[in-house]
Protein backbone atom coordinates (compact mmCIF):
# COMPACT_ATOMS: atom_id res chain seq x y z
CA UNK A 1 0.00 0.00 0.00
CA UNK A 2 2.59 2.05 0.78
CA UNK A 3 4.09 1.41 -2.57
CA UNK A 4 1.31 2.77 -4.54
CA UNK A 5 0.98 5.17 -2.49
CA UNK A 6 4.16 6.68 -3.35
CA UNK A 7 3.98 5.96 -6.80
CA UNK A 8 0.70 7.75 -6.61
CA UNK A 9 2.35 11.21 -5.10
CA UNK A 10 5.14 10.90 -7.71
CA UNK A 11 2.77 10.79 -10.81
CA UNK A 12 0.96 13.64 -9.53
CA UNK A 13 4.24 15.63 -9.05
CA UNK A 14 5.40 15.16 -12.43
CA UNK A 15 1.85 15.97 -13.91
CA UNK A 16 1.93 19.45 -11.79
CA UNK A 17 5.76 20.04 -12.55
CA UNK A 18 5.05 19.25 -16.34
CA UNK A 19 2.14 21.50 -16.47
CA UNK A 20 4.21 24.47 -15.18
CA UNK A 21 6.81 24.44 -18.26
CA UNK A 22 6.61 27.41 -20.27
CA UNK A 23 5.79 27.69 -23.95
CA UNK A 24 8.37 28.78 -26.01
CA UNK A 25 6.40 30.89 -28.55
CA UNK A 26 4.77 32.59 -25.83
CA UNK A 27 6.62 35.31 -26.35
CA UNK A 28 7.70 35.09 -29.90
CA UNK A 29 5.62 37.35 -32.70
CA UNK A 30 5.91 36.06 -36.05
CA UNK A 31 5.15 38.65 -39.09
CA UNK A 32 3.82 38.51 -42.38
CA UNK A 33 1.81 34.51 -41.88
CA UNK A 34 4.94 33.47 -40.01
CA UNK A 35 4.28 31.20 -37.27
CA UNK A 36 6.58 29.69 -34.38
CA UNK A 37 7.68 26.56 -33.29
CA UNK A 38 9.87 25.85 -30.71
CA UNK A 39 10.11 29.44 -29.77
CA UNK A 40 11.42 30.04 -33.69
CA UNK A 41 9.64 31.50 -36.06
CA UNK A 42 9.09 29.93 -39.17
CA UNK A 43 8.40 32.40 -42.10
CA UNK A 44 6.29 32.11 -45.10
CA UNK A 45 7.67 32.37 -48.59
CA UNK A 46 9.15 35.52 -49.61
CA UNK A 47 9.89 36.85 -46.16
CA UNK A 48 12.77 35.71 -43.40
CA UNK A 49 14.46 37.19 -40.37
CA UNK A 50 13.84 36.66 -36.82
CA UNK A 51 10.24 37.60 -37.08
CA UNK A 52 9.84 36.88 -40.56
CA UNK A 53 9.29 40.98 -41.14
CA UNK A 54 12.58 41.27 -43.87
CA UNK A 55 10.96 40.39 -47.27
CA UNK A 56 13.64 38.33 -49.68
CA UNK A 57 14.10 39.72 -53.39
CA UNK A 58 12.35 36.91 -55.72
CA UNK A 59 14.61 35.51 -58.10
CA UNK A 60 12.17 35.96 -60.91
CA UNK A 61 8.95 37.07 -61.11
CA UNK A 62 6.17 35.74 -63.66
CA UNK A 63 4.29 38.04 -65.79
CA UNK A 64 1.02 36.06 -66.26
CA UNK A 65 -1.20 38.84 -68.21
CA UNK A 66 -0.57 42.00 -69.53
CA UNK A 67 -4.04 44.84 -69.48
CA UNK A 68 -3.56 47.42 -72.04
CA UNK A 69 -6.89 50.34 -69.81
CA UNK A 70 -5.73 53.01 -71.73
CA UNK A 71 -3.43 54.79 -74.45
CA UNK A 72 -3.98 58.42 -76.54
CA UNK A 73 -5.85 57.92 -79.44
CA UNK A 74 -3.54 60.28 -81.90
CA UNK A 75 -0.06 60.52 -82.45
CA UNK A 76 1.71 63.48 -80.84
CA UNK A 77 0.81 65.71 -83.87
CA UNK A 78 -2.62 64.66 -83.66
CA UNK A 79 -3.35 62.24 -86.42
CA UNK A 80 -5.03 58.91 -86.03
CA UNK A 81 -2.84 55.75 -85.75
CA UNK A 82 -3.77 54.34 -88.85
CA UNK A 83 -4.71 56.58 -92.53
CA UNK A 84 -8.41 55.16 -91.66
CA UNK A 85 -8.89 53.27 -88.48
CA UNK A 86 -7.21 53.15 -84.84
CA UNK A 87 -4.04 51.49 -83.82
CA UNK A 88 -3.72 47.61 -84.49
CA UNK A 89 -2.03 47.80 -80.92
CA UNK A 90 -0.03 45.57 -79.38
CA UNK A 91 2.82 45.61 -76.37
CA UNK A 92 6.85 44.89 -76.50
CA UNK A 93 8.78 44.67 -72.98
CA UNK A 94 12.05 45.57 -73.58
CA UNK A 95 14.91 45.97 -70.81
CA UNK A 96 17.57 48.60 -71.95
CA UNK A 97 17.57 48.41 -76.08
CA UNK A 98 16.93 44.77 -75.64
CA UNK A 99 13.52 43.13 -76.40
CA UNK A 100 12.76 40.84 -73.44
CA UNK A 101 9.53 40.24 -74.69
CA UNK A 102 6.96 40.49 -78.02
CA UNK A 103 3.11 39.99 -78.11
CA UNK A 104 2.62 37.40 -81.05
CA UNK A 105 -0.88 39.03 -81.07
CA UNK A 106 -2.28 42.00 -81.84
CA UNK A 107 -5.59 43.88 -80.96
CA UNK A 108 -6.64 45.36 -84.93
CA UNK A 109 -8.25 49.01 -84.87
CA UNK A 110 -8.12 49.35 -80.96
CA UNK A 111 -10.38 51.80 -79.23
CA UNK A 112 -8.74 53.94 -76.53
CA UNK A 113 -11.47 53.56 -73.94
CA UNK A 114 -11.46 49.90 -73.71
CA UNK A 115 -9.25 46.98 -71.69
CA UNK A 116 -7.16 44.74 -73.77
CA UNK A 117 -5.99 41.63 -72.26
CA UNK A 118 -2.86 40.10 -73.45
CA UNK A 119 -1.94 36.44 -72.42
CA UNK A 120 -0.54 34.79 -75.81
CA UNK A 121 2.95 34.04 -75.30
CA UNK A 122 2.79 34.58 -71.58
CA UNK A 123 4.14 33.73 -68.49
CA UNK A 124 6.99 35.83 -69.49
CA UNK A 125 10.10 35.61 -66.68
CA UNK A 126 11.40 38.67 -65.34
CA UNK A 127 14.98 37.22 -64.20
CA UNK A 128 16.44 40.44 -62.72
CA UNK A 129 13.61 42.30 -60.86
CA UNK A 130 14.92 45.38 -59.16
CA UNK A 131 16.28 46.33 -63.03
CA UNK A 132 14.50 48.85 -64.97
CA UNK A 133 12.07 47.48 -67.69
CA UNK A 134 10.19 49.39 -70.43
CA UNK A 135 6.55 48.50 -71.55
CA UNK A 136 6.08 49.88 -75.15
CA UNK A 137 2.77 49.66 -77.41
CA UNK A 138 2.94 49.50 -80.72
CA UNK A 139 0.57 50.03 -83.88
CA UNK A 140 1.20 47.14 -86.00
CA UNK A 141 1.34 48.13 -90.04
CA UNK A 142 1.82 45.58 -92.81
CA UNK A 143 2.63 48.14 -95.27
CA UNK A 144 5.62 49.89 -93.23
CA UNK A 145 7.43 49.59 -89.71
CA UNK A 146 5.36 49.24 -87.19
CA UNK A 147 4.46 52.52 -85.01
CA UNK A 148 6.04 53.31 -81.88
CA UNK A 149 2.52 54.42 -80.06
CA UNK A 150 4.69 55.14 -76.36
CA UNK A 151 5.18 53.51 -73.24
CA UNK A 152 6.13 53.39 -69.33
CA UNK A 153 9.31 52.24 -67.72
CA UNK A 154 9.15 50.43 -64.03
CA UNK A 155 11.01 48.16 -62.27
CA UNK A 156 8.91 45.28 -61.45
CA UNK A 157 9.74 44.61 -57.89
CA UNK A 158 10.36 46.97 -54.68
CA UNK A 159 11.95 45.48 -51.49
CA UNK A 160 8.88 47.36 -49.51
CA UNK A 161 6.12 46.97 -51.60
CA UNK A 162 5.30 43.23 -50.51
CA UNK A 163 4.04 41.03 -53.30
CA UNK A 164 1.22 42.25 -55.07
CA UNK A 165 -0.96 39.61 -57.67
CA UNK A 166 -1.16 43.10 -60.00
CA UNK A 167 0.83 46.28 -60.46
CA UNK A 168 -0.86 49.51 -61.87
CA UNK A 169 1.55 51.63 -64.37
CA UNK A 170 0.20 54.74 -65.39
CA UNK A 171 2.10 57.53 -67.14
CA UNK A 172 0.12 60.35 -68.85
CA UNK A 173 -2.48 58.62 -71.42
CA UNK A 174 -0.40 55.20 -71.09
CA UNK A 175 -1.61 52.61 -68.51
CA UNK A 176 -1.20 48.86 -67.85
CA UNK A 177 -2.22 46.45 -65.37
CA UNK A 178 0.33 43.31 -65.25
CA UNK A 179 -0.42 40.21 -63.38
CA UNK A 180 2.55 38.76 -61.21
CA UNK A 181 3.71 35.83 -59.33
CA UNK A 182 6.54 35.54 -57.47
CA UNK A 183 9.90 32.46 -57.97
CA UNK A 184 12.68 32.62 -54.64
């Protein structure tokens, strides 16, 4: 009796000792859809650090679609794109004097006030993201060189700006919306 009687007192003293042990991510705070274990945190893609809070420069990031919202509908001195219709418009992505990039389609006699959604030869791979990158449209002519219409340069990814599915560009009557994903 005595025997289980001690073994009885010592169960209960490990169960009330065992209870008393602290968790080690009690105190730890995890950023950005980090979480801890083991008092560590462990950080989602894209982010690292103690707390997860220092985001990591992709090494490429995927252009999935390309949304043409808006362009002039003259050339700078006024006349229309084409002799008798609008721009057969389509977008380039160059980086420097190098073409990164081509639509193989075109949108034929393109009206300034609507969207126009490129994905035909997309996703396109950005490999050096924090370089400059130029998105040019185009009026596409059989006849003679094709028309530079004008453009925006950006630099596709910001070490502050998180990770965003879609970037706005906008410079005076030129605007895009590109679609992105993210490769560390």
């Amino acid at each position: 009796m005595k025997n289980l009687l001690f073994l009885f007192f010592l169960g209960s003293s490990l169960l009330v000792f065992n209870g008393c042990e602290k968790d080690p991510c009690e105190a730890t705070i995890c950023n950005n859809g980090g979480y801890c274990a083991n008092g560590d945190c462990v950080c989602p893609e894209g982010f690292t650090g103690a707390d997860c809070s220092q985001q990591e420069t992709p090494t490429k990031i995927r252009i999935t679609k390309i949304e043409v919202t808006g362009f002039p509908a003259t050339d700078d001195g006024g006349a229309g794109w084409d002799l008798i219709s609008g721009a057969d418009m389509y977008p380039v992505i160059s980086k420097g004097s190098d073409i990164v990039w081509r639509s193989p389609k075109y949108y034929e006699d393109a009206n300034p006030s609507s969207l126009y959604s490129f994905t035909n030869g997309l996703p396109f791979d950005v490999t050096s993201p924090q370089d400059k990158y130029s998105i040019v449209l185009y009026d596409f002519d059989t006849i003679d060189a094709d028309d530079y219409m004008g453009g925006i340069t950006f630099t596709p990814y910001f070490n502050t700006n998180g990770f965003p599915s879609t970037r706005n560009l906008s410079v005076g009557d030129f605007s895009f919306k590109i679609y992105l994903s993210y490769v560390w």
